[in-house]
Coordinates of C-alpha atoms and ligand atoms in Angstrom, one line a residue:
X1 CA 0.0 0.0 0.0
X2 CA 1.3 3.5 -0.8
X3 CA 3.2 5.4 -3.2
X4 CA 6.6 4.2 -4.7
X5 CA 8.7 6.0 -7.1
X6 CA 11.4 4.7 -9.5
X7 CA 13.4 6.1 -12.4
X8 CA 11.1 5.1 -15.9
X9 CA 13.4 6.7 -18.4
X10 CA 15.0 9.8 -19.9
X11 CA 13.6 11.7 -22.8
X12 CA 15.3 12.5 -25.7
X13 CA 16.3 16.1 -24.3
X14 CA 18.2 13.9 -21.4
X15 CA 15.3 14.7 -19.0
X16 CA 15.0 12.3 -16.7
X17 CA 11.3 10.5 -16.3
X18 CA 10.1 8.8 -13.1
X19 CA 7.4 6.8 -12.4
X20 CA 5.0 6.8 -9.3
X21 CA 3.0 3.6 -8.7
X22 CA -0.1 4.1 -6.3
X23 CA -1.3 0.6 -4.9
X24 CA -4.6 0.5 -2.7
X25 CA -5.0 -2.5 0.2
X26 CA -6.7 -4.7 -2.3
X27 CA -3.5 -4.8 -4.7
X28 CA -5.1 -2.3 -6.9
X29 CA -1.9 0.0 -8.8
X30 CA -2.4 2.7 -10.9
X31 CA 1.2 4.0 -12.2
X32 CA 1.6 7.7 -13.8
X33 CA 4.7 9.1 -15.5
X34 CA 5.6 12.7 -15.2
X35 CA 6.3 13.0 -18.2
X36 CA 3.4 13.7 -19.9
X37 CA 1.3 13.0 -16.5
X38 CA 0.4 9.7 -18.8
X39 CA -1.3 6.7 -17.2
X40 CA 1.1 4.0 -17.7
X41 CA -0.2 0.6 -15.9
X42 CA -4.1 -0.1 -14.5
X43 CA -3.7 -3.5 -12.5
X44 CA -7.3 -4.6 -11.0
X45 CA -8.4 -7.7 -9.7
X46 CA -10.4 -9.9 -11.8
X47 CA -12.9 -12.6 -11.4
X48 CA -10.3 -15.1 -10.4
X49 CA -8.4 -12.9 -8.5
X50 CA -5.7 -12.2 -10.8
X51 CA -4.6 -9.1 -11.5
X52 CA -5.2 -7.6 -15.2
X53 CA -3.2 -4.8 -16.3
X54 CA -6.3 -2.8 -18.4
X55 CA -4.8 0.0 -20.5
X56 CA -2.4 0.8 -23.1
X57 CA 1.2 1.5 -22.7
X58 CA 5.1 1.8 -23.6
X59 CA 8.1 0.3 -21.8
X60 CA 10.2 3.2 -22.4
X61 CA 10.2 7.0 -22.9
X62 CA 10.8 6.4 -26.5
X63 CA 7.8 4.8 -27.1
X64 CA 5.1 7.5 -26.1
X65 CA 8.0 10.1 -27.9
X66 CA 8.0 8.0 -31.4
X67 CA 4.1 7.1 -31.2
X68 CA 2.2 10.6 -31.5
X69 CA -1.0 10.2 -32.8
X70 CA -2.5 7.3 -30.0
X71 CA -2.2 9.3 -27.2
X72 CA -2.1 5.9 -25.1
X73 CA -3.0 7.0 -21.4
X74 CA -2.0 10.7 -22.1
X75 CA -3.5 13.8 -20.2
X76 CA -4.9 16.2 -23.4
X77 CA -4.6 20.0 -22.7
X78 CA -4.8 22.9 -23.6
X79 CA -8.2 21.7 -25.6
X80 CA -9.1 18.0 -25.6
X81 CA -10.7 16.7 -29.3
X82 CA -11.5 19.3 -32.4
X83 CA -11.3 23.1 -33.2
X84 CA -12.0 23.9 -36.7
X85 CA -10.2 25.4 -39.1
X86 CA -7.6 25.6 -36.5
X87 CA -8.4 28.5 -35.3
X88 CA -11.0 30.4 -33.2
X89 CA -11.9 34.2 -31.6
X90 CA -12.2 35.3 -28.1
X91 CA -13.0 39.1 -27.3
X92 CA -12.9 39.8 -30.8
X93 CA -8.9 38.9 -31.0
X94 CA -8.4 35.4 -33.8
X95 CA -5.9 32.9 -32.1
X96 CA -4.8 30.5 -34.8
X97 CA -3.3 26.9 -33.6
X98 CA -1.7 24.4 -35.0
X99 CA -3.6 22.2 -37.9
X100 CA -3.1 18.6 -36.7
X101 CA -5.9 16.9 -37.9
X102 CA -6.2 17.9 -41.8
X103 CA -7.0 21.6 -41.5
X104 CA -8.5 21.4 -37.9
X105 CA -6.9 21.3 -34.6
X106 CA -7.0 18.1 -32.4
X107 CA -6.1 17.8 -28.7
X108 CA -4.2 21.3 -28.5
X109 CA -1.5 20.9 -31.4
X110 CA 1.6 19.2 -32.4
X111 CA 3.1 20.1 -28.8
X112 CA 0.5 18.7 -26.4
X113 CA 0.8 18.0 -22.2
X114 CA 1.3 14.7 -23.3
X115 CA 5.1 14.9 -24.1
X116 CA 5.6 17.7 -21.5
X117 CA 7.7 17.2 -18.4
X118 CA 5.6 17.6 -15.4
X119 CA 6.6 18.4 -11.8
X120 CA 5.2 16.5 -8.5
X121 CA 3.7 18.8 -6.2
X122 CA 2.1 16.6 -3.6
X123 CA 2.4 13.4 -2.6
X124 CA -0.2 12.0 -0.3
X125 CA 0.9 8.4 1.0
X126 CA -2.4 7.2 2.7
X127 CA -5.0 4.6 2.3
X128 CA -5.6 6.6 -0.5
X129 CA -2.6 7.5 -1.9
X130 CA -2.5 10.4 -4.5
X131 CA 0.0 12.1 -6.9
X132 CA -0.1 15.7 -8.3
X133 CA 1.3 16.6 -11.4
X134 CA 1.8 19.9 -12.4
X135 CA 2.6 22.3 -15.2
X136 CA 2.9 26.0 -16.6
X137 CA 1.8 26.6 -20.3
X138 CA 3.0 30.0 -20.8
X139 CA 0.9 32.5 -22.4
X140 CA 0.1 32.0 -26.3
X141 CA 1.3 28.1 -25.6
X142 CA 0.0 25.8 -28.3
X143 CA -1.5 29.8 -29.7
X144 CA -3.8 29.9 -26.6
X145 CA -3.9 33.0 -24.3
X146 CA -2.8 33.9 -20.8
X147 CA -0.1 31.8 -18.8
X148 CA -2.1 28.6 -17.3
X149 CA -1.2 26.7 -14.0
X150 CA -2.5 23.7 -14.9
X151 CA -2.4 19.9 -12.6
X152 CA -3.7 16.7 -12.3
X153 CA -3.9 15.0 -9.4
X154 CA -4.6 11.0 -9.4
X155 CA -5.9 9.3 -6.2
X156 CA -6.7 5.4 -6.1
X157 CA -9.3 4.9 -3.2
X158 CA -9.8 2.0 -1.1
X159 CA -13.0 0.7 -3.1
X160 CA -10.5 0.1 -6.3
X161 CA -11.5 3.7 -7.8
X162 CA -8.6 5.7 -9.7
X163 CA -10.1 9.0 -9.4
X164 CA -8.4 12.3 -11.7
X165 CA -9.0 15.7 -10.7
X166 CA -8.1 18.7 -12.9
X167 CA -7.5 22.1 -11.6
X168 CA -5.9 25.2 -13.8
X169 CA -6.0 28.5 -14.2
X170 CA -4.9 31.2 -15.8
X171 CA -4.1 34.9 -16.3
X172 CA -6.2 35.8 -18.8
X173 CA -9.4 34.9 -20.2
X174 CA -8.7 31.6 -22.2
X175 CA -10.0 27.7 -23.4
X176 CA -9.0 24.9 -21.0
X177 CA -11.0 21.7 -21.7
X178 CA -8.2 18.6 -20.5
X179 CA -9.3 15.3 -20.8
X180 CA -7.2 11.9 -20.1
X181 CA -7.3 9.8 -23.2
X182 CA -6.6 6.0 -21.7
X183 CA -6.9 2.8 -23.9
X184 CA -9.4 0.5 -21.5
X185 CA -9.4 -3.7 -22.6
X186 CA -11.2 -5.1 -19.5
X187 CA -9.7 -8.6 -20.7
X188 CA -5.8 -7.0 -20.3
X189 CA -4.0 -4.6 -22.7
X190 CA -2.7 -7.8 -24.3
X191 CA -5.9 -9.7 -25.1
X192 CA -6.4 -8.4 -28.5
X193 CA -9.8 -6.4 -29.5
X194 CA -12.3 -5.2 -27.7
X195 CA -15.4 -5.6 -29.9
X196 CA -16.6 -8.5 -27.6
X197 CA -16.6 -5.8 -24.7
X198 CA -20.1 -4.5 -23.7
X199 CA -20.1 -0.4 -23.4
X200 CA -23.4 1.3 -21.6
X201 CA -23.6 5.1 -21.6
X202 CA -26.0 7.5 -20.2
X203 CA -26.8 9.5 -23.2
X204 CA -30.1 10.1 -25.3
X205 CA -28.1 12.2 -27.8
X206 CA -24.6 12.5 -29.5
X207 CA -23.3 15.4 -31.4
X208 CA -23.8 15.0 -35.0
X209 CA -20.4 15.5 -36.7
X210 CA -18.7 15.6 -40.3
X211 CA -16.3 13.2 -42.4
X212 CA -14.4 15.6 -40.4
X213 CA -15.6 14.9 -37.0
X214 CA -16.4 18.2 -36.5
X215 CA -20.0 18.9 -34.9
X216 CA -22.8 20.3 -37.0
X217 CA -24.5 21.9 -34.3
X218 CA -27.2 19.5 -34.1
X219 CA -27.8 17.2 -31.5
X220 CA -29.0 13.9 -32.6
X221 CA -31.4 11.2 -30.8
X222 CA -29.5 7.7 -30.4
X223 CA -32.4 6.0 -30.5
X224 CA -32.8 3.2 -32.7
X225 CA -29.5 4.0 -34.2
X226 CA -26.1 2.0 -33.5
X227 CA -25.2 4.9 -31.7
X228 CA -27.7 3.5 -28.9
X229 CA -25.7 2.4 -25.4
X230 CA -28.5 3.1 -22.8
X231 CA -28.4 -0.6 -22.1
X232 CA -25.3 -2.4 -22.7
X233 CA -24.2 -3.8 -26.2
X234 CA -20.7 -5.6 -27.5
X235 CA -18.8 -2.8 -29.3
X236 CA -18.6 -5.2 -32.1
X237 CA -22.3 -5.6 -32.4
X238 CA -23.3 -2.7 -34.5
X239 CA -19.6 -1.3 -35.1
X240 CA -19.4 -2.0 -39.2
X241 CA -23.3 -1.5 -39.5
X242 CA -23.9 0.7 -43.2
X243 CA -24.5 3.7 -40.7
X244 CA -23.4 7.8 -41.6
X245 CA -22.0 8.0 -38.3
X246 CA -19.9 5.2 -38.2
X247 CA -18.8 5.5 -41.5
X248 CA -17.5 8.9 -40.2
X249 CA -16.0 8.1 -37.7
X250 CA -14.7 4.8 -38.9
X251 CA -16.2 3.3 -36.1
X252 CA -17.4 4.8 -32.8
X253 CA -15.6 7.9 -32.5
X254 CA -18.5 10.3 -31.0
X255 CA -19.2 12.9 -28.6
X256 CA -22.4 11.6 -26.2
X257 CA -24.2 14.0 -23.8
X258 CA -24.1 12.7 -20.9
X259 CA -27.7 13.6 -20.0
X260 CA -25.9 17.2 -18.0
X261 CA -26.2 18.3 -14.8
X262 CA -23.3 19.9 -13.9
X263 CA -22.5 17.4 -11.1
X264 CA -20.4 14.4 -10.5
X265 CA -23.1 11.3 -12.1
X266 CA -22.2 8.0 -13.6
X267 CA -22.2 8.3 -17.3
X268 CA -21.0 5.1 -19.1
X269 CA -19.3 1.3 -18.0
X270 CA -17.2 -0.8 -19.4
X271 CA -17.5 -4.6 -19.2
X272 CA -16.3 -7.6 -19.9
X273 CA -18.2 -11.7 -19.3
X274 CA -14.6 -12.9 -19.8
X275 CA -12.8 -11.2 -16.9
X276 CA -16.1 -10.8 -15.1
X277 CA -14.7 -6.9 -14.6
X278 CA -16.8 -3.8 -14.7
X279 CA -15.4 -0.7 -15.4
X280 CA -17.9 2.4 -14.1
X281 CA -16.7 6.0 -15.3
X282 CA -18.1 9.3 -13.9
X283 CA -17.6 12.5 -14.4
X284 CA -19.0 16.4 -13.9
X285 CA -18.7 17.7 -17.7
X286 CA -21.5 17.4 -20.0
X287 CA -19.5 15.5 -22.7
X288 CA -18.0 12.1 -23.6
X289 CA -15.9 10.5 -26.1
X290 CA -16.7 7.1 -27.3
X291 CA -13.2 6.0 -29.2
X292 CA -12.6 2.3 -30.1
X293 CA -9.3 2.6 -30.9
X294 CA -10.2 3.1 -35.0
X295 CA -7.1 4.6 -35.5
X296 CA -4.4 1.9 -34.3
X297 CA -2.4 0.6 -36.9
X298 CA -1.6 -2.1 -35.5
X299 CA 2.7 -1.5 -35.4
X300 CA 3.1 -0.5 -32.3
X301 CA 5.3 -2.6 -29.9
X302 CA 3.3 -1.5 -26.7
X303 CA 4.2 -2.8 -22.9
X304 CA 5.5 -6.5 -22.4
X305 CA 6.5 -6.7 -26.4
X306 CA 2.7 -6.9 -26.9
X307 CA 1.6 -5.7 -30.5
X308 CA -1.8 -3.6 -30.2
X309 CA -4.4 -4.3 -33.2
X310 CA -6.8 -1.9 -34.3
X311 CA -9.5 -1.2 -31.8
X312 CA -7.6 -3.3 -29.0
X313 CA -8.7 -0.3 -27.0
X314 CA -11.4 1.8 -25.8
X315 CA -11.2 5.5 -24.6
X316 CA -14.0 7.3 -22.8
X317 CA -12.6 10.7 -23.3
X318 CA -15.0 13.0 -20.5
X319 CA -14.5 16.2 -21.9
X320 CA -17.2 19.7 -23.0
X321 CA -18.4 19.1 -26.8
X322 CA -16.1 18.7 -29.5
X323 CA -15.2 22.8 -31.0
X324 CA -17.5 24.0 -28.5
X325 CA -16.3 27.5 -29.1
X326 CA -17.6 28.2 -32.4
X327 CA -21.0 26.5 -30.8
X328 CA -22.5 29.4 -28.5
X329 CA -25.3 26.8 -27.8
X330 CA -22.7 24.2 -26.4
X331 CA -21.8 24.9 -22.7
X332 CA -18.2 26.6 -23.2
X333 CA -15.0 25.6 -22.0
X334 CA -14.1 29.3 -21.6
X335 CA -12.7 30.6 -18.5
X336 CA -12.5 34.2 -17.0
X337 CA -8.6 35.1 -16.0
X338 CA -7.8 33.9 -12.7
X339 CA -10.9 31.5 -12.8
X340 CA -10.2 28.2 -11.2
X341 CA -11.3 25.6 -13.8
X342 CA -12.3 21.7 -11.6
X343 CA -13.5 18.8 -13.0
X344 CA -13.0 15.1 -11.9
X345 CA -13.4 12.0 -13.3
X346 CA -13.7 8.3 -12.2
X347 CA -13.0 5.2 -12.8
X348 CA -14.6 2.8 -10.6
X349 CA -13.2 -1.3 -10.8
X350 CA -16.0 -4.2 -9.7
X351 CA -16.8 -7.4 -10.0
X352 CA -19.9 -8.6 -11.8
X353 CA -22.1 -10.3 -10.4
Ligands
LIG1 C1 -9.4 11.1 -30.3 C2 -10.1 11.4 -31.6 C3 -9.8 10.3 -32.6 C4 -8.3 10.1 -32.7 C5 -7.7 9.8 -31.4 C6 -6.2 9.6 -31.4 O1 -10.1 10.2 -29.5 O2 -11.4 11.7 -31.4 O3 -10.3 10.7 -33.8 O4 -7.7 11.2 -33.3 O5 -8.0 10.8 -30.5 O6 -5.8 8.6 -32.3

């Protein structure tokens, strides 16, 4: 039980990376990096008592450096998911960004938190043991305004919950929508795809969105679509149905409203017969990524020597509504200067019954 800290890695500047592994009395470890506050290891307890390491990862510093575009366990900032055209206004004043995504910007830019050296502020080493990682994104960062204090702090609980809490803020009026962009396989990171997984998520509606995977504006009904996870389904079941959205999104890759109120609620599970594990995610924002891992090529060498296939992994990215800022009708991920910006998620291990 506790917190221990080891020496990961160096990055290719010669910084060097540690690693802090939280462990709960039940065996439960969650392990972070500071570089890139990434979530590097999820061990929880399955049916049989064994311990199932449930998300994507590297072995080395050079693996989350050379693999860019899977963000495996990363912590997105300044804006999690899509701006369009790169670009966007505040107070009259155009802030372009960079175009990562064709012409659009995706999770902040070519230099996102996720390859930024972080510093440990706290250390709590209780019966729930936490970690707080924390950064400075100087004004204009990534093309955003005003110089951000930004951290996350991850806590493991004694009832096998791994709990992430955001706080940041910043001297001037600016976007800050994080988000922590894990691979989940309920089976172990190693166990191939996750179609056979069942996903439930508390949403009547999902943003409608492009070939681009840029919102419309429109909110559209799940029901009787393959969008539909009020009651749980097998990612697999509808995934390659003749449908608009998937064909979009080349699979599920879709912003649900998570039926908002503004307050901590459960808004989707994971979980898997074969394991017997459920996976229970909450959060406060009023939006959530579904991503089946669409865009894995398949030639990654991830933790262990393990080779990841397409959609071997499934994100649930809680974050405000994709390009929110060009939606006045979307609740905005705007905040005032020296506005504190919170939001907490959860991820809650059981097993099924
Ligand atoms: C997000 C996006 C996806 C994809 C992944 C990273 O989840 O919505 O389209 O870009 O990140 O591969």
């Amino acid at each position: 039980m506790g917190i221990t800290k080891r020496k990961f890695g160096e990055t290719k500047n010669g910084e060097c990376v540690s690693a802090y592994l939280l462990k709960n009395a039940n065996g439960m470890e969650a392990e972070m990096l500071d570089f890139g506050a990434i979530l590097r290891v999820l061990k929880v307890p399955d049916k049989n008592g064994a311990f199932l390491d449930v998300v994507h990862g590297f072995d080395s510093v050079k693996g989350y450096e050379d693999h860019n575009d899977t963000y495996y366990g990363a912590t997105i900032g300044r804006c999690g998911n899509r701006i369009a055209g790169a670009q966007f206004v505040l107070d009259g004043k155009t802030y372009p960004l960079d175009a990562n995504d064709g012409k659009n910007n995706l999770h902040g830019g070519f230099a996102g938190y996720e390859h930024r050296m972080f510093t440990v502020r706290e250390m709590q080493d209780n019966d729930t043991p936490s970690v707080c990682f924390s950064l400075h994104s100087p004004d204009m960062d990534q093309g955003f305004p005003g110089n951000l204090d930004f951290c996350i702090t991850y806590q493991l609980t004694a009832d096998n919950t791994l709990q992430l809490s955001y706080a940041a803020m910043s001297d001037q009026k600016t976007i800050i929508n994080p988000t922590n962009h894990s691979y989940f396989n309920l089976n172990g990171h190693q166990s191939g795809t996750i179609l056979d997984q069942e996903v439930m998520i508390c949403a009547d509606a999902f943003t409608w969105a492009d070939a681009e995977s840029i919102p419309t504006g429109e909110l559209v009904s799940v029901e009787g679509t393959p969008m539909d996870f009020r009651s749980f389904h097998t990612i697999g079941e509808r995934i390659d149905q003749e449908d608009t959205a998937l064909k979009y999104g080349n699979g599920y890759d879709h912003n649900y409203c998570v039926n908002d109120t503004g307050k901590m609620k459960k808004i989707a599970a994971l979980r898997s017969a074969r394991s017997g594990i459920l996976m229970e995610v909450e959060s406060d924002l009023p939006g959530m990524q579904l991503y089946t891992g669409n865009f894995i090529k398949g030639n990654q060498t991830g933790k262990g020597g393990v080779c990841y296939p397409r959609r071997s992994g499934v994100c649930f990215e809680t974050q405000y509504y994709p390009d929110a800022i060009h939606h006045p009708e979307f609740k905005q991920p705007v905040y005032a200067a020296n506005e504190t910006m919170r939001s907490t998620t959860r991820y809650h291990f059981s097993i099924l019954s």
